[in-house]
Amino acid sequence: MRSPRWPLWGALLLLVGALLTVLVFLAAEYEVGRDQAALDQDTQAVAGEIRSGLLRNVQTLQSLHAFSPSPRSWDAPAAEVLTQRREIVRLEWRDNNLRLLTHRLSPYTPDVFDMLPRGQALPEVRQACDVARRQSGPAYSSSYFWPMRDGRGMEVMELCLPVTETGKPRGYLIATYSLQGMLSELTDMPAQRGRGLSFIEVDGTRLAVHSMLNDPRRTLRSQALLDLPGHTLLLQIESPRRAMGLFPNVLTAVVGALSLALLVVLYLLARDTRRRQRAEQRAAEALAFRKAMEDSLVTGLRARDMTGRITYVNPAFCQMVGLSTEQLVGTGLPAPWWPPELVDEYQQRQAVRLAGQTLPREGYESVFQRSDGTRFPVLIIEAPLIDAQGVQTGYMSAIIDLTEQRRVEDLNRASQDKLQATARLATVGEMATLISHELNQPLAAIASYASGTLNLLQHDAAVPSSDIEGAIRRIAEQADRAGRVIRSVADFVRRRDQVRESVAPSQLIDGIATLLSLQAKKQGIRLVLDVAAGTPHVHCDRTMVEQVLLNLARNGMQAMPLGDPPTASGLRTLRVAVAPAPGPQAAAAGWVRFDVIDHGQGLPPEVAERMFTPFFTTKADGMGLGLSLCRTVVEQHGGALSYEPEPPRGTRFSFTLPAVDAQAPVTSAQEAGAAAAAA
Ligand code: ADP
């Protein structure tokens, strides 16, 4: 069964994807948070720098009044301070009522107060000095925008520092700070390169900008309060966000790589499992196929180990011997199917086999006993059982039950015999007509000799005894002739047991000569019987071979009805010839060849094709068994039956029989036909 795996894989991929995304997001957030914290720290540090810069400035400014200067002598050191402190755009010394005693402008921005009179800034100055007086220390005004020429302007802030001389107030020192100057002069500029540095209002409006970043979206922002006496400024530092890679840090990259590796491993595992499953399925199928095959076999299969113990049997074998698999597997020798009286013989056979002798490939026949005690013949084909390492672990045997085969063989043999007997009777029936015709002659002769002799004896008392003797000898001769005819038929009809014996070919010819000559004479055919000198005896069933010769000769004569071929042609001859021949097999003893040659109408192809088929005949009174029987008989003897056209017309039927080793005494060629030749 196949479960749908793709949804699971999809879910897994989705989960790993989500995990990676969250991981990357969290890592990015972490990085941003860390950058933000670092920036916050920097901002605090920058605010601290500015604060300490301002404090230093206060000390420097206080030192201007350390030696009780006059407004005139104050000027030079004030100019000096302004040169060194670019963030201060103007220094003023005012009396206790904030009236201006003297002032000095920064050399760097001399035109600050060109457009508007300084008086406009007095409210801020006053505000700062009020605080300063109250706190008896430096105080700052709130920042304000001071416009300049050409549309310029700057954000400035006043510092008011009360001045005392020997404990008495001597007015105020007012320093006007440029906020932008404070940013550029009081901070460590190289450290802030690439950052946006500005003072802002609470609502985010920039008061003074030292530097700015272009893309406000990709910017980290940090603010710090710069708490000064009298006023508080808000410092802002902007820093560009670092561009993040897909995997912002090593940890994410490692986790990402591990997740991917996990996915790959999972995939490989799944593939391996799938392959394994497929292999298992294939193995299971192969096993099922093998089992089905073994179960459906009618051949019994049996495996034994090297000691003869049964390790496997198939159902066919169990059925054969009538025992179950459980009863068989594990049993040793003697085997439960051995007939008790044959146990000794089988033990010996087993011992020979276990001794490692080669097993016959064609197998050997044996007899087994079923569980009910009945015996049955089997054919055992055994082969060594070799395992995967090439070591022999036992024997595998295929056992074929021969019971049915034997039954069919017996049946065949019986029906063959019956068939032959039937054919024989048919032949005999036909012969009977001929014989009765033939017997008429001697019987008529006997009758006429007998009545002639009687007449002589009755009417002529002085009959010479030589006449009577002659007549009686004729009668005896004719009676003998009639007896021979009848004997030949009796000999032929008598069914003898099928025994093969050594027979001289001339004997075979003699056996049928009388019967053949009868028919030949009737049809006006010259019968030539020819046994070549030196032809050996043949090993055969005499009756059967005579039957074959008779059948072939009869067929030959039937192929030559009266008038075809005409007597004048000289072709009305049937020749039966026997001679030594090279046989179908190269046997030491050689072969004897029998030829039956007629000059009849020959064999049309459609007849030749079917004439060996039982019951095929072209004759009105034919049985159609002759040729098929002939062939069976010849083949049973190991020979072969063939035919070929015989020029100028007719057919030659030939068959071979095995010769007997011992040469038969030479029989001269005989022309038995001389007697039967048409007069
Ligand atoms: P049957 O003689 O009873 O017909 P056979 O099996 O002996 O049966 O012969 C089968 C047929 O073969 C015959 O009917 C005949 O047509 C043909 N045949 C056999 N021998 C010859 C022969 N010598 N010449 C011509 N035809 C033959």
XYZ file of C-alpha atoms and ligand atoms in Angstrom:
706
model
C 0.000 0.000 0.000
C 1.285 3.470 -0.859
C 0.630 6.264 1.660
C 0.640 9.761 0.152
C 4.036 11.095 1.150
C 4.069 14.459 -0.608
C 1.900 16.338 1.935
C 4.281 15.214 4.672
C 7.282 16.359 2.685
C 5.527 19.650 1.932
C 4.774 20.193 5.631
C 8.369 19.399 6.534
C 9.759 21.826 3.959
C 7.303 24.488 5.134
C 8.321 24.009 8.762
C 12.023 24.159 7.975
C 11.408 27.242 5.799
C 9.444 28.933 8.589
C 12.143 28.040 11.088
C 14.830 29.561 8.901
C 12.795 32.729 8.286
C 12.096 33.223 11.994
C 15.721 32.537 12.732
C 16.938 35.063 10.194
C 14.389 37.613 11.389
C 15.312 37.162 15.052
C 18.997 37.301 14.239
C 18.465 40.518 12.269
C 16.457 41.979 15.144
C 19.183 41.018 17.545
C 21.803 42.651 15.372
C 19.749 45.850 15.124
C 19.175 45.867 18.877
C 22.879 45.471 19.466
C 23.702 48.275 17.049
C 21.067 50.468 18.723
C 22.518 49.817 22.170
C 26.008 50.633 20.915
C 24.708 53.833 19.351
C 22.900 54.799 22.589
C 26.126 54.336 24.457
C 27.998 56.456 21.900
C 25.380 59.201 22.158
C 25.726 59.300 25.933
C 29.489 59.480 25.490
C 29.208 62.336 22.991
C 26.858 64.229 25.339
C 29.442 63.697 28.076
C 32.175 65.024 25.787
C 30.175 68.181 25.051
C 29.382 68.651 28.718
C 33.030 68.389 29.750
C 34.032 70.667 26.846
C 31.623 73.297 28.134
C 32.979 72.858 31.662
C 36.533 73.369 30.385
C 35.396 76.505 28.609
C 33.835 77.842 31.835
C 37.184 77.355 33.578
C 39.042 79.088 30.732
C 36.597 81.994 30.843
C 36.933 82.265 34.629
C 40.682 82.525 34.182
C 40.132 85.735 32.141
C 39.175 87.462 35.363
C 41.705 85.846 37.639
C 43.959 88.911 37.650
C 41.300 91.640 37.929
C 41.569 92.958 34.398
C 40.468 96.324 33.216
C 38.174 96.382 30.244
C 41.161 97.209 28.141
C 43.511 94.587 29.399
C 40.682 92.037 29.111
C 40.568 92.368 25.348
C 43.737 90.519 24.422
C 43.159 87.384 26.480
C 39.506 87.398 25.300
C 40.691 87.446 21.678
C 43.043 84.616 22.526
C 40.209 82.551 23.961
C 38.037 83.263 20.917
C 40.800 82.110 18.592
C 41.119 78.860 20.452
C 37.421 78.216 21.038
C 35.664 78.355 17.709
C 32.310 77.417 19.245
C 32.140 80.798 21.012
C 31.113 83.519 18.585
C 31.249 86.486 20.997
C 32.492 87.355 24.445
C 31.050 90.240 26.503
C 31.838 91.700 29.846
C 28.814 93.366 31.351
C 28.471 95.115 34.651
C 26.117 94.048 37.411
C 23.236 95.716 35.622
C 24.083 93.985 32.429
C 25.389 97.044 30.763
C 28.034 96.262 28.230
C 31.564 97.117 29.438
C 33.481 95.594 26.563
C 33.114 92.787 23.985
C 35.045 90.825 21.466
C 33.846 88.916 18.352
C 35.226 85.601 17.175
C 37.666 86.124 14.314
C 35.957 83.285 12.474
C 32.464 84.785 12.399
C 32.912 88.536 12.675
C 29.634 89.348 10.947
C 27.179 87.615 13.271
C 25.678 90.757 14.697
C 25.790 92.804 11.544
C 22.156 92.439 10.591
C 20.357 92.731 13.928
C 21.615 94.778 16.881
C 22.915 92.816 19.814
C 20.245 94.365 21.944
C 17.701 91.993 20.489
C 19.347 89.138 22.358
C 19.189 90.808 25.749
C 16.149 88.889 27.035
C 18.097 85.609 26.691
C 21.143 87.195 28.311
C 19.028 88.366 31.156
C 17.386 85.011 31.560
C 20.747 83.287 31.801
C 22.176 85.827 34.199
C 19.133 85.583 36.453
C 19.752 81.922 36.852
C 23.492 82.489 37.232
C 22.928 85.011 39.977
C 20.561 82.717 41.785
C 22.908 79.752 41.526
C 26.110 81.805 41.895
C 27.596 79.875 39.040
C 27.541 79.619 35.278
C 24.095 79.326 33.674
C 22.837 78.950 30.141
C 19.966 80.606 28.348
C 17.601 78.660 26.114
C 18.790 78.499 22.498
C 17.427 80.849 19.892
C 17.801 81.532 16.203
C 19.919 84.478 15.245
C 19.336 85.614 11.653
C 22.263 86.862 9.578
C 22.708 88.458 6.259
C 21.859 86.738 2.984
C 19.175 84.620 4.637
C 21.694 82.792 6.780
C 21.438 82.419 10.510
C 22.520 80.257 13.355
C 21.142 78.747 16.536
C 22.920 80.291 19.463
C 22.838 80.040 23.259
C 24.155 82.433 25.919
C 26.392 81.454 28.817
C 26.343 83.839 31.736
C 29.247 83.567 34.162
C 29.148 85.879 37.272
C 32.542 87.574 37.744
C 33.808 88.378 41.299
C 36.888 90.198 42.442
C 37.997 89.668 45.965
C 34.548 88.435 46.888
C 32.667 91.327 45.241
C 30.532 90.906 42.118
C 32.143 92.619 39.169
C 29.491 92.010 36.558
C 29.010 89.068 34.173
C 31.015 87.393 31.467
C 28.640 86.519 28.609
C 29.745 83.947 26.022
C 27.527 83.369 23.010
C 27.783 79.764 21.859
C 27.041 78.570 18.349
C 25.211 75.225 18.769
C 26.670 73.989 15.518
C 30.116 75.023 16.717
C 29.570 73.094 19.905
C 28.834 69.960 17.844
C 31.866 70.294 15.628
C 34.365 71.544 18.220
C 33.474 69.699 21.408
C 33.074 66.205 19.981
C 35.602 63.709 18.743
C 34.859 64.216 15.085
C 36.709 61.296 13.469
C 34.714 58.901 15.700
C 31.476 60.332 14.392
C 32.342 60.174 10.722
C 29.475 58.874 8.637
C 26.958 59.672 11.325
C 24.355 62.393 11.592
C 24.983 64.703 14.541
C 22.471 67.333 15.590
C 20.717 69.174 18.413
C 16.989 68.812 18.182
C 13.862 69.975 19.861
C 11.600 67.541 21.680
C 9.317 67.411 18.643
C 12.252 66.392 16.436
C 12.882 69.791 14.771
C 16.586 70.140 14.140
C 18.122 73.198 15.881
C 21.661 72.753 14.746
C 23.008 70.186 12.424
C 26.593 69.157 12.090
C 25.937 66.345 9.655
C 22.866 64.562 8.314
C 21.987 61.208 6.777
C 20.002 61.057 3.575
C 17.796 57.985 3.966
C 15.746 58.373 7.131
C 14.255 54.810 6.769
C 17.549 52.975 6.898
C 18.781 54.927 9.896
C 19.267 54.104 13.554
C 18.561 57.064 15.811
C 19.657 57.748 19.385
C 19.089 60.768 21.605
C 20.665 61.961 24.841
C 19.817 64.843 27.149
C 22.510 67.426 27.646
C 21.517 68.807 31.033
C 23.069 72.244 31.511
C 22.350 74.693 34.329
C 19.436 76.780 33.127
C 18.777 74.849 29.949
C 18.585 71.322 28.596
C 19.575 70.386 25.059
C 18.626 67.227 23.193
C 21.500 65.621 21.300
C 20.700 63.248 18.471
C 23.036 60.879 16.648
C 21.928 59.030 13.544
C 23.773 56.030 12.225
C 23.136 54.163 8.993
C 21.631 50.715 9.494
C 24.099 48.030 8.545
C 23.052 46.195 5.419
C 22.247 42.636 6.481
C 23.085 39.527 4.519
C 20.611 36.678 4.263
C 22.304 35.136 7.254
C 23.260 38.084 9.490
C 25.630 36.158 11.684
C 27.572 32.938 11.989
C 25.030 31.351 14.325
C 22.181 31.819 11.870
C 24.344 30.598 9.042
C 25.320 27.497 11.036
C 21.718 26.766 12.059
C 20.599 27.345 8.463
C 23.273 25.017 7.115
C 22.365 22.390 9.741
C 18.676 22.619 8.774
C 19.567 22.153 5.133
C 21.820 19.224 6.029
C 18.921 17.802 8.072
C 16.645 18.110 5.056
C 19.176 16.402 2.823
C 19.676 13.588 5.351
C 15.897 13.183 5.665
C 15.599 13.037 1.888
C 18.382 10.456 1.619
C 16.825 8.412 4.419
C 13.435 8.532 2.724
C 14.988 7.508 -0.571
C 16.871 4.688 1.084
C 13.677 3.513 2.816
C 11.808 3.688 -0.450
C 14.493 1.632 -2.213
C 14.505 -0.846 0.636
C 10.722 -1.141 0.454
C 10.888 -1.669 -3.287
C 13.575 -4.336 -2.901
C 11.536 -6.033 -0.166
C 8.456 -5.936 -2.340
C 10.381 -7.431 -5.238
C 11.813 -10.131 -2.984
C 8.328 -10.880 -1.609
C 6.922 -11.089 -5.118
C 9.739 -13.377 -6.216
C 9.162 -15.536 -3.155
C 5.412 -15.663 -3.768
C 6.049 -16.533 -7.406
C 8.466 -19.282 -6.429
C 6.018 -20.641 -3.865
C 3.151 -20.590 -6.341
C 5.369 -22.301 -8.883
C 6.483 -25.001 -6.447
C 2.930 -25.505 -5.213
C 1.511 -25.851 -8.713
C 4.218 -28.231 -9.900
C 3.153 -31.818 -10.413
C 6.798 -32.819 -10.109
C 7.756 -33.603 -6.542
C 10.666 -31.560 -5.182
C 12.758 -32.679 -2.272
C 15.927 -31.233 -0.717
C 18.213 -33.174 1.572
C 21.249 -32.113 3.550
C 24.562 -33.932 3.350
C 23.484 -36.490 5.982
C 20.308 -37.364 4.067
C 17.923 -35.429 6.335
C 14.964 -33.823 4.523
C 15.138 -30.017 4.547
C 12.389 -29.207 2.076
C 9.491 -30.870 0.240
C 6.876 -29.339 -2.052
C 3.144 -30.143 -1.929
C 3.387 -32.425 -4.977
C 5.896 -34.623 -3.192
C 3.744 -34.729 -0.024
C 0.781 -35.762 -2.143
C 2.828 -38.446 -3.879
C 3.917 -40.210 -0.709
C 0.768 -39.315 1.278
C 2.604 -37.598 4.159
C 2.440 -33.986 5.323
C 5.317 -31.509 5.164
C 5.644 -31.669 8.971
C 5.874 -35.459 8.864
C 8.588 -35.313 6.214
C 10.872 -32.384 7.011
C 13.590 -33.383 9.456
C 13.331 -37.125 8.868
C 16.531 -38.956 7.979
C 17.317 -42.382 6.546
C 15.714 -44.836 5.962
C 13.148 -42.572 4.338
C 9.477 -43.117 5.253
C 8.609 -43.845 1.608
C 11.076 -46.681 1.164
C 9.325 -50.046 0.745
C 10.573 -52.184 3.683
C 11.912 -54.981 1.464
C 14.007 -52.502 -0.546
C 15.518 -50.618 2.384
C 18.864 -52.437 2.134
C 19.197 -51.745 -1.571
C 18.252 -48.094 -1.151
C 20.676 -47.678 1.763
C 23.464 -48.900 -0.482
C 22.425 -46.552 -3.253
C 22.386 -43.697 -0.780
C 25.842 -44.601 0.491
C 27.195 -44.606 -3.049
C 25.723 -41.195 -3.641
C 26.998 -39.759 -0.359
C 30.435 -41.075 -1.262
C 30.425 -38.273 -3.800
C 29.936 -40.183 -6.995
C 28.605 -38.241 -9.905
C 24.838 -38.431 -10.284
C 23.317 -39.559 -13.579
C 21.802 -36.545 -15.330
C 18.995 -38.556 -16.855
C 17.973 -39.762 -13.399
C 17.157 -43.255 -12.213
C 13.953 -45.165 -11.729
C 12.889 -46.329 -8.322
C 9.843 -47.551 -6.441
C 8.274 -45.582 -3.583
C 5.662 -46.595 -1.066
C 2.701 -44.400 -0.193
C 1.559 -44.045 3.416
C -1.259 -46.545 2.642
C 1.299 -49.158 1.634
C 0.735 -49.028 -2.152
C 3.817 -48.890 -4.382
C 4.382 -46.699 -7.369
C 7.222 -46.249 -9.847
C 9.079 -42.920 -9.913
C 11.835 -41.255 -11.874
C 14.318 -39.415 -9.627
C 16.566 -36.718 -11.050
C 19.039 -35.560 -8.483
C 21.485 -32.652 -8.473
C 23.870 -31.275 -5.852
C 22.572 -28.271 -3.913
C 25.206 -25.521 -3.967
C 24.779 -22.509 -1.693
C 25.760 -18.886 -2.397
C 29.316 -19.536 -1.188
C 29.727 -22.364 -3.672
C 29.674 -25.058 -0.964
C 27.560 -28.152 -1.470
C 24.956 -28.291 1.287
C 22.943 -31.257 0.102
C 20.952 -32.674 -2.769
C 17.930 -31.426 -4.651
C 15.740 -34.024 -6.316
C 12.878 -33.831 -8.770
C 10.593 -36.846 -8.505
C 8.201 -37.762 -11.279
C 5.407 -40.234 -10.580
C 5.512 -42.768 -13.436
C 2.229 -44.528 -12.530
C 0.177 -42.777 -15.174
C 2.924 -43.063 -17.796
C 3.171 -46.798 -17.202
C -0.598 -47.184 -17.439
C -0.667 -45.339 -20.765
C 2.231 -47.411 -22.062
C 0.452 -50.648 -21.136
C -2.739 -49.382 -22.705
C -0.890 -48.458 -25.880
C 0.768 -51.795 -26.101
C -2.539 -53.615 -25.641
C -4.344 -51.519 -28.213
C -1.440 -51.951 -30.638
C -1.681 -55.700 -30.278
C -5.423 -55.573 -30.762
C -5.004 -53.451 -33.856
C -2.483 -55.810 -35.323
C -4.757 -58.772 -34.668
C -7.645 -56.986 -36.347
C -5.558 -56.104 -39.370
C -4.363 -59.630 -39.555
C -7.896 -60.962 -39.523
C -8.861 -58.529 -42.256
C -5.967 -59.782 -44.354
C -6.939 -63.360 -43.604
C -10.564 -62.707 -44.625
C -9.331 -61.442 -47.959
C -6.999 -64.362 -48.296
C -9.784 -66.837 -47.514
C -11.490 -66.006 -50.815
C -8.230 -66.622 -52.679
C -7.566 -69.832 -50.778
C -10.998 -71.231 -51.428
C -10.381 -70.500 -55.113
C -6.970 -72.132 -54.951
C -8.245 -75.147 -53.005
C -10.865 -75.753 -55.678
C -8.164 -76.851 -58.119
C -6.533 -79.625 -56.050
C -9.883 -80.680 -54.680
C -11.378 -80.898 -58.200
C -8.255 -82.762 -59.340
C -8.517 -85.138 -56.371
C -12.204 -85.660 -57.076
C -11.622 -86.363 -60.772
C -8.624 -88.679 -60.086
C -10.675 -90.488 -57.462
C -13.793 -90.902 -59.734
C -11.512 -91.929 -62.691
C -9.821 -94.568 -60.547
C -13.230 -95.828 -59.295
C -14.475 -96.063 -62.903
C -11.404 -98.043 -63.898
C -11.823 -100.413 -60.959
C -15.548 -100.902 -61.595
C -15.457 -101.445 -65.381
C -12.053 -102.849 -66.046
C -11.023 -105.667 -63.717
C -7.599 -105.885 -65.207
C -6.478 -102.402 -64.579
C -2.708 -102.250 -64.372
C -1.687 -101.479 -60.816
C 0.773 -98.895 -62.131
C -2.176 -96.811 -63.408
C -3.969 -96.991 -60.095
C -0.745 -96.237 -58.300
C -0.133 -93.237 -60.576
C -3.667 -91.930 -59.996
C -3.419 -92.343 -56.233
C -0.004 -90.586 -56.239
C -1.611 -87.666 -58.125
C -4.403 -87.631 -55.521
C -1.820 -87.642 -52.757
C 0.120 -84.839 -54.505
C -2.994 -82.727 -54.870
C -4.010 -83.429 -51.265
C -0.505 -82.393 -50.195
C -0.805 -79.219 -52.225
C -4.160 -78.419 -50.628
C -2.695 -79.194 -47.222
C 0.214 -76.773 -47.891
C -2.182 -74.006 -48.808
C -4.192 -74.565 -45.641
C -1.029 -74.857 -43.483
C 0.376 -71.613 -44.770
C -2.864 -69.885 -43.809
C -2.945 -71.606 -40.415
C 0.678 -70.658 -39.816
C -0.030 -67.088 -40.682
C -3.212 -66.727 -38.678
C -1.930 -68.392 -35.539
C -1.061 -65.635 -33.151
C 2.318 -66.294 -31.727
C 3.857 -64.507 -28.802
C 5.996 -61.594 -29.728
C 9.379 -63.119 -29.543
C 12.364 -61.788 -31.307
C 14.591 -64.385 -32.721
C 17.358 -64.709 -35.223
C 15.651 -65.382 -38.552
C 17.178 -65.909 -41.962
C 15.651 -63.470 -44.483
C 14.904 -66.403 -46.797
C 12.744 -67.898 -44.072
C 10.720 -64.697 -43.944
C 10.290 -64.729 -47.689
C 9.309 -68.419 -47.631
C 6.687 -67.677 -44.975
C 4.746 -65.388 -47.263
C 5.691 -66.864 -50.644
C 2.709 -69.219 -50.915
C 0.145 -66.597 -50.015
C 1.716 -63.996 -52.303
C 2.045 -66.292 -55.267
C -1.657 -67.074 -55.016
C -2.607 -63.431 -55.423
C 0.079 -62.768 -58.033
C -1.175 -65.598 -60.155
C -4.743 -64.291 -59.925
C -3.651 -60.848 -61.128
C -1.232 -62.094 -63.757
C 1.762 -60.585 -61.977
C 5.242 -62.040 -62.034
C 6.517 -62.309 -58.460
C 10.279 -62.023 -58.028
C 11.674 -62.945 -54.615
C 15.372 -62.127 -54.331
C 17.613 -62.667 -51.295
C 21.180 -61.429 -51.928
C 24.057 -63.741 -51.131
C 25.666 -63.105 -47.776
C 22.665 -61.399 -46.224
C 22.914 -61.934 -42.460
C 20.123 -63.149 -40.242
C 17.871 -60.461 -38.812
C 16.783 -60.108 -35.233
C 13.013 -59.756 -35.343
C 9.548 -60.960 -34.511
C 9.020 -63.253 -37.435
C 5.215 -63.072 -37.634
C 5.188 -59.290 -37.505
C 7.817 -58.873 -40.192
C 6.021 -61.369 -42.434
C 2.899 -59.275 -41.910
C 4.821 -56.159 -42.987
C 6.186 -57.834 -46.103
C 2.748 -59.216 -46.914
C 1.105 -55.795 -46.481
C 3.646 -54.019 -48.670
C 3.537 -56.701 -51.356
C -0.246 -56.744 -51.335
C -0.360 -52.931 -51.658
C 2.067 -53.225 -54.583
C -0.064 -55.790 -56.347
C -3.242 -53.809 -55.709
C -1.514 -50.855 -57.394
C -1.283 -52.979 -60.553
C -4.865 -53.964 -61.418
C -5.389 -56.195 -64.469
C -4.377 -54.353 -67.617
C -2.425 -51.615 -65.877
C 0.437 -51.904 -66.710
C -0.360 -54.086 -69.700
C 1.188 -57.530 -69.792
C 3.005 -56.676 -73.022
C 4.952 -53.896 -71.297
C 6.819 -56.519 -69.292
C 6.297 -54.363 -66.219
C 3.733 -56.546 -64.459
C 6.332 -57.577 -61.899
C 6.415 -57.337 -58.127
C 9.909 -57.667 -56.730
C 10.695 -58.408 -53.114
C 14.446 -58.059 -52.529
C 16.575 -58.501 -49.413
C 20.193 -57.331 -49.133
C 22.686 -56.101 -46.507
C 22.494 -52.329 -46.096
C 23.972 -49.451 -44.149
C 21.374 -48.894 -41.402
C 20.042 -45.716 -39.882
C 22.505 -46.126 -37.022
C 26.097 -47.166 -37.244
C 25.752 -50.510 -35.526
C 28.554 -53.014 -35.561
C 26.290 -55.759 -36.739
C 24.963 -53.748 -39.696
C 21.486 -53.717 -41.165
C 19.429 -55.690 -43.614
C 17.326 -53.868 -46.144
C 14.023 -55.146 -47.551
C 12.629 -53.632 -50.792
C 9.148 -54.183 -52.206
C 9.025 -52.763 -55.736
C 5.919 -52.471 -57.876
C 5.247 -50.832 -61.231
C 1.777 -49.589 -60.348
C 0.257 -46.169 -60.739
C 2.595 -44.642 -58.152
C 1.823 -42.339 -55.239
C 0.042 -39.052 -55.865
C 1.324 -36.383 -53.426
C -1.999 -36.105 -51.539
C -1.919 -39.870 -50.905
C 1.771 -39.902 -49.987
C 1.066 -37.159 -47.476
C -1.583 -39.108 -45.582
C -0.971 -42.752 -46.273
C 0.713 -43.401 -42.902
C -2.331 -42.003 -41.081
C -4.326 -44.883 -39.593
C -7.580 -45.619 -41.475
C -6.546 -43.613 -44.518
C -7.341 -45.621 -47.638
C -8.216 -45.031 -51.260
C -9.671 -48.498 -51.676
C -13.348 -49.386 -51.415
C -12.583 -52.411 -49.242
C -9.400 -51.062 -47.640
C -8.878 -50.700 -43.888
C -6.195 -48.039 -44.156
C -4.206 -49.676 -41.348
C -1.545 -51.460 -43.365
C 1.119 -48.773 -43.720
C 0.724 -47.266 -40.270
C 1.120 -50.715 -38.745
C 4.090 -51.506 -40.963
C 5.852 -48.406 -39.834
C 5.124 -49.071 -36.156
C 6.429 -52.609 -36.421
C 9.588 -51.566 -38.264
C 10.294 -48.766 -35.825
C 9.699 -51.083 -32.884
C 12.531 -53.144 -34.293
C 14.759 -50.059 -34.476
C 14.551 -49.821 -38.240
C 13.002 -47.255 -40.589
C 10.383 -47.473 -43.316
C 10.688 -45.246 -46.389
C 9.406 -45.066 -49.946
C 10.432 -43.541 -53.269
C 9.157 -43.581 -56.832
C 10.557 -46.418 -58.943
C 11.342 -45.469 -62.563
C 9.914 -45.916 -65.133
C 6.731 -46.257 -63.040
C 5.680 -47.555 -59.659
C 6.873 -47.299 -56.095
C 9.650 -48.793 -54.006
C 8.875 -49.320 -50.292
C 11.989 -50.095 -48.222
C 12.579 -50.913 -44.582
C 15.566 -51.950 -42.527
C 15.989 -54.442 -39.709
C 18.998 -55.002 -37.452
C 21.265 -57.842 -38.487
C 22.358 -60.514 -36.057
C 26.097 -60.685 -35.334
C 26.483 -64.217 -36.600
C 26.187 -64.364 -40.343
C 23.416 -66.507 -41.562
C 24.338 -69.392 -43.783
C 24.378 -68.130 -47.320
C 21.074 -68.597 -49.064
C 21.292 -68.384 -52.777
C 19.109 -65.968 -54.605
C 15.930 -67.736 -55.278
C 13.267 -67.131 -57.742
C 10.305 -68.356 -55.850
C 8.281 -66.483 -58.341
C 9.213 -68.970 -61.031
C 6.410 -71.166 -59.882
C 4.007 -68.302 -59.453
C 4.932 -66.502 -62.648
C 2.098 -65.875 -64.922
C 1.948 -68.649 -67.379
P -5.140 -50.124 -47.358
O -4.196 -50.947 -48.177
O -6.056 -50.863 -46.506
O -5.825 -49.040 -48.150
P -2.662 -49.026 -46.411
O -2.306 -48.190 -45.152
O -1.856 -50.195 -46.644
O -4.200 -49.284 -46.324
O -2.457 -48.013 -47.629
C -2.993 -46.717 -47.588
C -3.113 -46.176 -48.992
O -1.843 -45.932 -49.532
C -3.752 -47.089 -49.967
O -5.168 -46.983 -49.934
C -3.169 -46.627 -51.299
O -3.920 -45.566 -51.836
C -1.829 -46.118 -50.941
N -0.780 -47.067 -51.286
C -0.159 -47.936 -50.479
N 0.774 -48.641 -51.134
C 0.786 -48.201 -52.415
C 1.527 -48.587 -53.611
N 2.487 -49.519 -53.626
N 1.244 -47.913 -54.758
C 0.285 -46.959 -54.781
N -0.463 -46.582 -53.680
C -0.222 -47.208 -52.510
